[in-house]
Amino acid sequence: MSQTVTRALRLLAELGEGERSLDQLAELIGVHKTTVLRLLQSLEEERFVYRDAAYRYHLGAGLFALSGLALEQRGIRAVAAPHLRELNAATGQTVHLAAYEGGEVVYIDKYDSRHPVRMYSRVGLRAALHNTAVAKVLLADLPSAERRRVAETIEYTRHTPRTITEPAALLAELDLVAAQGWAQDHAEHESFINCVAAPVRDATGRVVAAASISVPDVVLPYERVLELVPQLRATAAAISADAGLPPKTP
């Protein structure tokens, strides 16, 4: 990738974290202000960024339009949407849809809880590979050699006392997920949130997405979250059927 493109993408990534001044952007990507300004001017012309009256830069409408087109091209997102809305309405909890691409797990849809406590997650955000339920579901479907390769290359950041911190433990967890057909994050990523996830399959039987329910423990205790697993799995099965997965023969 050319240096200019790389720098432009880094600028967009930084602005994805929040508004920035020209000086801040130059410092963050380690490039002289005049170079950053030229890049920003090109991005402004395409409406990928805009500058406010205080001379601070933000992500622009052109980028939002492009991201919307990208999401529309994800067939499974459209297929899953009515089922996820129904699950969200029935449970009142936060519902996610995530996919595995390029070695990363990314949230591709989200329906917020009706409770005042909200999740920080958002569409487009990456999910940690070693301590989120959606990642476990998606990694569990990989061929064993690829699963092991991924497990051995993860940076095992400890977020809570329950976080998985080494490859053997993650591989054992993925074996369990593959066997039982669902995954959990029992306060592994955030100490006050529990999450359960189930696989969504396409016509070939391959797992193409993971649907999940995430609940802060002030809303429901861990045991009550586990009671949502059958409803979640039924939703994932309905999405899979609409995506073309043949029904199981007796």
PDB file of C-alpha atoms in Angstrom:
ATOM      1  CA  MET A   1       0.000   0.000   0.000  1.00  0.00           C
ATOM      2  CA  SER A   2       1.349   3.462  -0.881  1.00  0.00           C
ATOM      3  CA  GLN A   3       2.508   5.728   1.899  1.00  0.00           C
ATOM      4  CA  THR A   4      -0.113   8.353   0.999  1.00  0.00           C
ATOM      5  CA  VAL A   5      -2.977   5.871   1.226  1.00  0.00           C
ATOM      6  CA  THR A   6      -1.636   4.454   4.471  1.00  0.00           C
ATOM      7  CA  ARG A   7      -1.432   7.907   6.029  1.00  0.00           C
ATOM      8  CA  ALA A   8      -4.928   8.816   4.850  1.00  0.00           C
ATOM      9  CA  LEU A   9      -6.337   5.650   6.365  1.00  0.00           C
ATOM     10  CA  ARG A  10      -4.525   6.348   9.628  1.00  0.00           C
ATOM     11  CA  LEU A  11      -6.078   9.818   9.709  1.00  0.00           C
ATOM     12  CA  LEU A  12      -9.542   8.329   9.258  1.00  0.00           C
ATOM     13  CA  ALA A  13      -8.866   5.790  11.988  1.00  0.00           C
ATOM     14  CA  GLU A  14      -7.781   8.531  14.387  1.00  0.00           C
ATOM     15  CA  LEU A  15     -10.867  10.589  13.598  1.00  0.00           C
ATOM     16  CA  GLY A  16     -12.933   7.491  14.269  1.00  0.00           C
ATOM     17  CA  GLU A  17     -11.852   7.895  17.890  1.00  0.00           C
ATOM     18  CA  GLY A  18     -13.109  11.495  17.999  1.00  0.00           C
ATOM     19  CA  GLU A  19     -12.529  14.998  16.681  1.00  0.00           C
ATOM     20  CA  ARG A  20      -8.921  16.135  16.335  1.00  0.00           C
ATOM     21  CA  SER A  21      -6.998  19.303  15.514  1.00  0.00           C
ATOM     22  CA  LEU A  22      -4.406  19.488  12.752  1.00  0.00           C
ATOM     23  CA  ASP A  23      -1.627  19.569  15.348  1.00  0.00           C
ATOM     24  CA  GLN A  24      -3.001  16.500  17.103  1.00  0.00           C
ATOM     25  CA  LEU A  25      -3.294  14.523  13.880  1.00  0.00           C
ATOM     26  CA  ALA A  26       0.227  15.433  12.812  1.00  0.00           C
ATOM     27  CA  GLU A  27       1.578  14.281  16.176  1.00  0.00           C
ATOM     28  CA  LEU A  28      -0.480  11.087  16.219  1.00  0.00           C
ATOM     29  CA  ILE A  29       0.710   9.838  12.835  1.00  0.00           C
ATOM     30  CA  GLY A  30       4.186  11.355  13.080  1.00  0.00           C
ATOM     31  CA  VAL A  31       4.047  13.458   9.920  1.00  0.00           C
ATOM     32  CA  HIS A  32       4.642  17.192   9.333  1.00  0.00           C
ATOM     33  CA  LYS A  33       1.549  19.393   9.483  1.00  0.00           C
ATOM     34  CA  THR A  34       1.802  20.462   5.853  1.00  0.00           C
ATOM     35  CA  THR A  35       1.634  16.837   4.714  1.00  0.00           C
ATOM     36  CA  VAL A  36      -1.316  16.119   6.990  1.00  0.00           C
ATOM     37  CA  LEU A  37      -3.100  19.240   5.778  1.00  0.00           C
ATOM     38  CA  ARG A  38      -2.759  18.165   2.130  1.00  0.00           C
ATOM     39  CA  LEU A  39      -4.209  14.764   2.981  1.00  0.00           C
ATOM     40  CA  LEU A  40      -7.065  16.325   4.938  1.00  0.00           C
ATOM     41  CA  GLN A  41      -7.878  18.674   2.067  1.00  0.00           C
ATOM     42  CA  SER A  42      -8.136  15.714  -0.317  1.00  0.00           C
ATOM     43  CA  LEU A  43     -10.356  13.851   2.147  1.00  0.00           C
ATOM     44  CA  GLU A  44     -12.513  16.968   2.566  1.00  0.00           C
ATOM     45  CA  GLU A  45     -13.046  17.172  -1.191  1.00  0.00           C
ATOM     46  CA  GLU A  46     -14.491  13.633  -1.092  1.00  0.00           C
ATOM     47  CA  ARG A  47     -16.530  14.502   2.046  1.00  0.00           C
ATOM     48  CA  PHE A  48     -14.712  11.842   4.051  1.00  0.00           C
ATOM     49  CA  VAL A  49     -13.799  14.453   6.660  1.00  0.00           C
ATOM     50  CA  TYR A  50     -14.982  17.963   7.512  1.00  0.00           C
ATOM     51  CA  ARG A  51     -13.552  20.853   9.496  1.00  0.00           C
ATOM     52  CA  ASP A  52     -15.719  22.729  11.983  1.00  0.00           C
ATOM     53  CA  ALA A  53     -15.638  26.417  12.923  1.00  0.00           C
ATOM     54  CA  ALA A  54     -13.055  25.689  15.636  1.00  0.00           C
ATOM     55  CA  TYR A  55     -10.714  24.151  13.006  1.00  0.00           C
ATOM     56  CA  ARG A  56     -11.177  20.632  14.358  1.00  0.00           C
ATOM     57  CA  TYR A  57     -11.642  17.694  12.021  1.00  0.00           C
ATOM     58  CA  HIS A  58     -14.409  15.076  12.095  1.00  0.00           C
ATOM     59  CA  LEU A  59     -15.441  12.096   9.989  1.00  0.00           C
ATOM     60  CA  GLY A  60     -17.625  13.304   7.131  1.00  0.00           C
ATOM     61  CA  ALA A  61     -20.897  12.362   5.495  1.00  0.00           C
ATOM     62  CA  GLY A  62     -19.157  10.770   2.522  1.00  0.00           C
ATOM     63  CA  LEU A  63     -17.591   8.178   4.776  1.00  0.00           C
ATOM     64  CA  PHE A  64     -20.933   7.452   6.447  1.00  0.00           C
ATOM     65  CA  ALA A  65     -22.535   6.936   3.045  1.00  0.00           C
ATOM     66  CA  LEU A  66     -19.727   4.572   2.044  1.00  0.00           C
ATOM     67  CA  SER A  67     -20.032   2.579   5.261  1.00  0.00           C
ATOM     68  CA  GLY A  68     -23.777   2.321   4.701  1.00  0.00           C
ATOM     69  CA  LEU A  69     -23.191   0.853   1.253  1.00  0.00           C
ATOM     70  CA  ALA A  70     -20.712  -1.623   2.728  1.00  0.00           C
ATOM     71  CA  LEU A  71     -23.282  -2.765   5.267  1.00  0.00           C
ATOM     72  CA  GLU A  72     -25.967  -3.104   2.599  1.00  0.00           C
ATOM     73  CA  GLN A  73     -23.685  -5.482   0.715  1.00  0.00           C
ATOM     74  CA  ARG A  74     -23.577  -7.848   3.679  1.00  0.00           C
ATOM     75  CA  GLY A  75     -26.373 -10.217   2.749  1.00  0.00           C
ATOM     76  CA  ILE A  76     -26.498 -11.916   6.130  1.00  0.00           C
ATOM     77  CA  ARG A  77     -27.103  -8.586   7.871  1.00  0.00           C
ATOM     78  CA  ALA A  78     -30.283  -7.992   5.864  1.00  0.00           C
ATOM     79  CA  VAL A  79     -31.449 -11.576   6.375  1.00  0.00           C
ATOM     80  CA  ALA A  80     -30.816 -11.387  10.108  1.00  0.00           C
ATOM     81  CA  ALA A  81     -32.317  -7.948  10.729  1.00  0.00           C
ATOM     82  CA  PRO A  82     -35.996  -8.871  11.297  1.00  0.00           C
ATOM     83  CA  HIS A  83     -35.055 -11.776  13.557  1.00  0.00           C
ATOM     84  CA  LEU A  84     -32.639  -9.672  15.598  1.00  0.00           C
ATOM     85  CA  ARG A  85     -35.228  -6.902  15.982  1.00  0.00           C
ATOM     86  CA  GLU A  86     -37.720  -9.478  17.227  1.00  0.00           C
ATOM     87  CA  LEU A  87     -35.205 -10.909  19.702  1.00  0.00           C
ATOM     88  CA  ASN A  88     -34.332  -7.423  20.927  1.00  0.00           C
ATOM     89  CA  ALA A  89     -38.010  -6.575  21.425  1.00  0.00           C
ATOM     90  CA  ALA A  90     -38.756  -9.869  23.175  1.00  0.00           C
ATOM     91  CA  THR A  91     -35.834  -9.763  25.605  1.00  0.00           C
ATOM     92  CA  GLY A  92     -35.278  -6.026  25.965  1.00  0.00           C
ATOM     93  CA  GLN A  93     -31.529  -6.683  25.892  1.00  0.00           C
ATOM     94  CA  THR A  94     -28.718  -5.566  23.602  1.00  0.00           C
ATOM     95  CA  VAL A  95     -28.436  -7.794  20.536  1.00  0.00           C
ATOM     96  CA  HIS A  96     -25.401  -7.936  18.242  1.00  0.00           C
ATOM     97  CA  LEU A  97     -24.463  -9.533  14.946  1.00  0.00           C
ATOM     98  CA  ALA A  98     -20.746 -10.077  14.267  1.00  0.00           C
ATOM     99  CA  ALA A  99     -18.700 -11.512  11.396  1.00  0.00           C
ATOM    100  CA  TYR A 100     -15.144 -12.772  10.952  1.00  0.00           C
ATOM    101  CA  GLU A 101     -13.106 -11.159   8.209  1.00  0.00           C
ATOM    102  CA  GLY A 102      -9.429 -10.628   7.604  1.00  0.00           C
ATOM    103  CA  GLY A 103      -8.501 -12.239  10.900  1.00  0.00           C
ATOM    104  CA  GLU A 104     -10.771  -9.913  12.899  1.00  0.00           C
ATOM    105  CA  VAL A 105     -14.227 -10.152  14.414  1.00  0.00           C
ATOM    106  CA  VAL A 106     -16.329  -7.077  13.645  1.00  0.00           C
ATOM    107  CA  TYR A 107     -19.790  -6.046  14.824  1.00  0.00           C
ATOM    108  CA  ILE A 108     -21.980  -5.581  11.749  1.00  0.00           C
ATOM    109  CA  ASP A 109     -25.305  -4.847  13.445  1.00  0.00           C
ATOM    110  CA  LYS A 110     -26.596  -3.824  16.861  1.00  0.00           C
ATOM    111  CA  TYR A 111     -29.953  -3.334  18.582  1.00  0.00           C
ATOM    112  CA  ASP A 112     -29.790  -1.425  21.841  1.00  0.00           C
ATOM    113  CA  SER A 113     -31.310  -2.493  25.134  1.00  0.00           C
ATOM    114  CA  ARG A 114     -34.405  -0.696  26.362  1.00  0.00           C
ATOM    115  CA  HIS A 115     -32.732  -0.372  29.748  1.00  0.00           C
ATOM    116  CA  PRO A 116     -30.882   2.847  30.672  1.00  0.00           C
ATOM    117  CA  VAL A 117     -27.553   0.989  30.969  1.00  0.00           C
ATOM    118  CA  ARG A 118     -26.123   0.901  27.439  1.00  0.00           C
ATOM    119  CA  MET A 119     -23.271  -1.027  25.813  1.00  0.00           C
ATOM    120  CA  TYR A 120     -20.238   0.846  24.481  1.00  0.00           C
ATOM    121  CA  SER A 121     -20.128  -1.419  21.398  1.00  0.00           C
ATOM    122  CA  ARG A 122     -21.000  -0.064  17.968  1.00  0.00           C
ATOM    123  CA  VAL A 123     -21.263  -1.272  14.384  1.00  0.00           C
ATOM    124  CA  GLY A 124     -17.790  -1.497  12.882  1.00  0.00           C
ATOM    125  CA  LEU A 125     -16.032  -2.009  16.209  1.00  0.00           C
ATOM    126  CA  ARG A 126     -13.718  -5.007  16.505  1.00  0.00           C
ATOM    127  CA  ALA A 127     -14.380  -7.643  19.149  1.00  0.00           C
ATOM    128  CA  ALA A 128     -11.517  -9.181  21.104  1.00  0.00           C
ATOM    129  CA  LEU A 129     -10.752 -12.687  19.824  1.00  0.00           C
ATOM    130  CA  HIS A 130     -10.002 -14.350  23.174  1.00  0.00           C
ATOM    131  CA  ASN A 131     -12.731 -13.130  25.503  1.00  0.00           C
ATOM    132  CA  THR A 132     -15.939 -12.328  23.629  1.00  0.00           C
ATOM    133  CA  ALA A 133     -18.749 -14.769  22.950  1.00  0.00           C
ATOM    134  CA  VAL A 134     -19.163 -13.745  19.297  1.00  0.00           C
ATOM    135  CA  ALA A 135     -15.473 -14.338  18.597  1.00  0.00           C
ATOM    136  CA  LYS A 136     -15.569 -17.758  20.234  1.00  0.00           C
ATOM    137  CA  VAL A 137     -18.492 -18.792  18.031  1.00  0.00           C
ATOM    138  CA  LEU A 138     -16.756 -17.631  14.863  1.00  0.00           C
ATOM    139  CA  LEU A 139     -13.336 -19.089  15.732  1.00  0.00           C
ATOM    140  CA  ALA A 140     -14.873 -22.415  16.771  1.00  0.00           C
ATOM    141  CA  ASP A 141     -16.005 -22.985  13.170  1.00  0.00           C
ATOM    142  CA  LEU A 142     -12.501 -22.611  11.716  1.00  0.00           C
ATOM    143  CA  PRO A 143     -10.586 -25.719  10.593  1.00  0.00           C
ATOM    144  CA  SER A 144      -8.524 -27.049  13.501  1.00  0.00           C
ATOM    145  CA  ALA A 145      -5.178 -25.972  12.043  1.00  0.00           C
ATOM    146  CA  GLU A 146      -6.409 -22.435  11.410  1.00  0.00           C
ATOM    147  CA  ARG A 147      -8.030 -22.319  14.832  1.00  0.00           C
ATOM    148  CA  ARG A 148      -4.715 -23.233  16.442  1.00  0.00           C
ATOM    149  CA  ARG A 149      -2.806 -20.714  14.327  1.00  0.00           C
ATOM    150  CA  VAL A 150      -5.142 -17.916  15.381  1.00  0.00           C
ATOM    151  CA  ALA A 151      -4.995 -18.957  19.040  1.00  0.00           C
ATOM    152  CA  GLU A 152      -1.209 -18.874  18.994  1.00  0.00           C
ATOM    153  CA  THR A 153      -1.009 -15.397  17.455  1.00  0.00           C
ATOM    154  CA  ILE A 154      -3.536 -13.572  19.668  1.00  0.00           C
ATOM    155  CA  GLU A 155      -2.318 -10.907  22.070  1.00  0.00           C
ATOM    156  CA  TYR A 156      -3.916 -12.129  25.297  1.00  0.00           C
ATOM    157  CA  THR A 157      -4.727  -8.853  27.021  1.00  0.00           C
ATOM    158  CA  ARG A 158      -6.228  -9.473  30.467  1.00  0.00           C
ATOM    159  CA  HIS A 159      -9.353  -7.349  30.900  1.00  0.00           C
ATOM    160  CA  THR A 160     -10.823  -9.042  33.987  1.00  0.00           C
ATOM    161  CA  PRO A 161      -9.836 -11.873  36.359  1.00  0.00           C
ATOM    162  CA  ARG A 162     -11.883 -14.227  34.136  1.00  0.00           C
ATOM    163  CA  THR A 163     -10.102 -13.382  30.877  1.00  0.00           C
ATOM    164  CA  ILE A 164      -8.552 -16.299  28.997  1.00  0.00           C
ATOM    165  CA  THR A 165      -4.830 -15.595  28.846  1.00  0.00           C
ATOM    166  CA  GLU A 166      -3.177 -18.438  26.917  1.00  0.00           C
ATOM    167  CA  PRO A 167      -3.735 -20.490  23.742  1.00  0.00           C
ATOM    168  CA  ALA A 168      -4.417 -23.875  25.365  1.00  0.00           C
ATOM    169  CA  ALA A 169      -7.279 -22.485  27.428  1.00  0.00           C
ATOM    170  CA  LEU A 170      -8.807 -20.756  24.413  1.00  0.00           C
ATOM    171  CA  LEU A 171      -8.541 -23.889  22.254  1.00  0.00           C
ATOM    172  CA  ALA A 172     -10.259 -25.915  24.979  1.00  0.00           C
ATOM    173  CA  GLU A 173     -13.006 -23.308  25.153  1.00  0.00           C
ATOM    174  CA  LEU A 174     -13.450 -23.390  21.372  1.00  0.00           C
ATOM    175  CA  ASP A 175     -13.788 -27.189  21.470  1.00  0.00           C
ATOM    176  CA  LEU A 176     -16.577 -26.766  24.020  1.00  0.00           C
ATOM    177  CA  VAL A 177     -18.291 -24.095  21.919  1.00  0.00           C
ATOM    178  CA  ALA A 178     -18.178 -26.283  18.812  1.00  0.00           C
ATOM    179  CA  ALA A 179     -19.643 -29.202  20.741  1.00  0.00           C
ATOM    180  CA  GLN A 180     -22.466 -27.365  22.513  1.00  0.00           C
ATOM    181  CA  GLY A 181     -23.383 -24.942  19.729  1.00  0.00           C
ATOM    182  CA  TRP A 182     -23.124 -21.666  21.640  1.00  0.00           C
ATOM    183  CA  ALA A 183     -20.607 -19.552  23.537  1.00  0.00           C
ATOM    184  CA  GLN A 184     -20.493 -17.327  26.564  1.00  0.00           C
ATOM    185  CA  ASP A 185     -18.483 -14.428  27.888  1.00  0.00           C
ATOM    186  CA  HIS A 186     -18.927 -14.633  31.655  1.00  0.00           C
ATOM    187  CA  ALA A 187     -17.467 -11.270  32.685  1.00  0.00           C
ATOM    188  CA  GLU A 188     -14.339 -11.987  30.612  1.00  0.00           C
ATOM    189  CA  HIS A 189     -14.189  -8.779  28.609  1.00  0.00           C
ATOM    190  CA  GLU A 190     -15.896  -6.448  31.074  1.00  0.00           C
ATOM    191  CA  SER A 191     -16.384  -7.425  34.694  1.00  0.00           C
ATOM    192  CA  PHE A 192     -20.003  -6.244  34.803  1.00  0.00           C
ATOM    193  CA  ILE A 193     -21.285  -7.722  31.518  1.00  0.00           C
ATOM    194  CA  ASN A 194     -22.260 -11.255  30.560  1.00  0.00           C
ATOM    195  CA  CYS A 195     -22.878 -12.313  26.986  1.00  0.00           C
ATOM    196  CA  VAL A 196     -24.071 -15.397  25.117  1.00  0.00           C
ATOM    197  CA  ALA A 197     -23.703 -16.012  21.368  1.00  0.00           C
ATOM    198  CA  ALA A 198     -24.887 -18.545  18.796  1.00  0.00           C
ATOM    199  CA  PRO A 199     -23.766 -19.352  15.236  1.00  0.00           C
ATOM    200  CA  VAL A 200     -25.568 -18.257  12.088  1.00  0.00           C
ATOM    201  CA  ARG A 201     -24.922 -20.566   9.123  1.00  0.00           C
ATOM    202  CA  ASP A 202     -25.362 -20.206   5.375  1.00  0.00           C
ATOM    203  CA  ALA A 203     -26.584 -22.765   2.830  1.00  0.00           C
ATOM    204  CA  THR A 204     -23.268 -24.650   3.009  1.00  0.00           C
ATOM    205  CA  GLY A 205     -23.440 -24.994   6.786  1.00  0.00           C
ATOM    206  CA  ARG A 206     -20.521 -22.634   7.298  1.00  0.00           C
ATOM    207  CA  VAL A 207     -20.768 -20.161  10.184  1.00  0.00           C
ATOM    208  CA  VAL A 208     -21.005 -16.725   8.562  1.00  0.00           C
ATOM    209  CA  ALA A 209     -22.005 -14.664  11.598  1.00  0.00           C
ATOM    210  CA  ALA A 210     -22.599 -14.810  15.319  1.00  0.00           C
ATOM    211  CA  ALA A 211     -25.717 -13.455  17.013  1.00  0.00           C
ATOM    212  CA  SER A 212     -25.442 -12.469  20.660  1.00  0.00           C
ATOM    213  CA  ILE A 213     -27.252 -11.072  23.675  1.00  0.00           C
ATOM    214  CA  SER A 214     -25.237  -8.894  26.070  1.00  0.00           C
ATOM    215  CA  VAL A 215     -26.522  -7.946  29.514  1.00  0.00           C
ATOM    216  CA  PRO A 216     -25.017  -5.860  32.345  1.00  0.00           C
ATOM    217  CA  ASP A 217     -25.237  -7.723  35.658  1.00  0.00           C
ATOM    218  CA  VAL A 218     -27.210  -4.844  37.184  1.00  0.00           C
ATOM    219  CA  VAL A 219     -29.990  -5.762  34.738  1.00  0.00           C
ATOM    220  CA  LEU A 220     -29.823  -9.574  34.945  1.00  0.00           C
ATOM    221  CA  PRO A 221     -27.525 -11.902  36.903  1.00  0.00           C
ATOM    222  CA  TYR A 222     -25.386 -14.398  35.027  1.00  0.00           C
ATOM    223  CA  GLU A 223     -27.764 -17.315  35.647  1.00  0.00           C
ATOM    224  CA  ARG A 224     -30.675 -15.403  34.123  1.00  0.00           C
ATOM    225  CA  VAL A 225     -28.600 -14.548  31.067  1.00  0.00           C
ATOM    226  CA  LEU A 226     -27.987 -18.267  30.505  1.00  0.00           C
ATOM    227  CA  GLU A 227     -31.759 -18.741  30.473  1.00  0.00           C
ATOM    228  CA  LEU A 228     -31.827 -16.668  27.269  1.00  0.00           C
ATOM    229  CA  VAL A 229     -29.660 -19.193  25.381  1.00  0.00           C
ATOM    230  CA  PRO A 230     -32.566 -21.295  23.966  1.00  0.00           C
ATOM    231  CA  GLN A 231     -34.266 -18.153  22.647  1.00  0.00           C
ATOM    232  CA  LEU A 232     -31.002 -16.925  21.139  1.00  0.00           C
ATOM    233  CA  ARG A 233     -30.282 -20.274  19.498  1.00  0.00           C
ATOM    234  CA  ALA A 234     -33.799 -20.383  18.048  1.00  0.00           C
ATOM    235  CA  THR A 235     -33.241 -16.930  16.561  1.00  0.00           C
ATOM    236  CA  ALA A 236     -29.883 -17.955  15.078  1.00  0.00           C
ATOM    237  CA  ALA A 237     -31.508 -21.081  13.621  1.00  0.00           C
ATOM    238  CA  ALA A 238     -34.282 -19.000  12.049  1.00  0.00           C
ATOM    239  CA  ILE A 239     -31.726 -16.665  10.471  1.00  0.00           C
ATOM    240  CA  SER A 240     -29.770 -19.661   9.197  1.00  0.00           C
ATOM    241  CA  ALA A 241     -32.902 -21.131   7.638  1.00  0.00           C
ATOM    242  CA  ASP A 242     -33.624 -17.858   5.861  1.00  0.00           C
ATOM    243  CA  ALA A 243     -29.976 -17.817   4.689  1.00  0.00           C
ATOM    244  CA  GLY A 244     -30.554 -21.169   2.998  1.00  0.00           C
ATOM    245  CA  LEU A 245     -29.394 -23.730   5.564  1.00  0.00           C
ATOM    246  CA  PRO A 246     -31.267 -26.964   4.809  1.00  0.00           C
ATOM    247  CA  PRO A 247     -33.390 -28.367   7.649  1.00  0.00           C
ATOM    248  CA  LYS A 248     -31.925 -31.227   9.597  1.00  0.00           C
ATOM    249  CA  THR A 249     -33.152 -34.637   8.544  1.00  0.00           C
ATOM    250  CA  PRO A 250     -34.478 -36.886  11.345  1.00  0.00           C
TER     251      PRO A 250
END
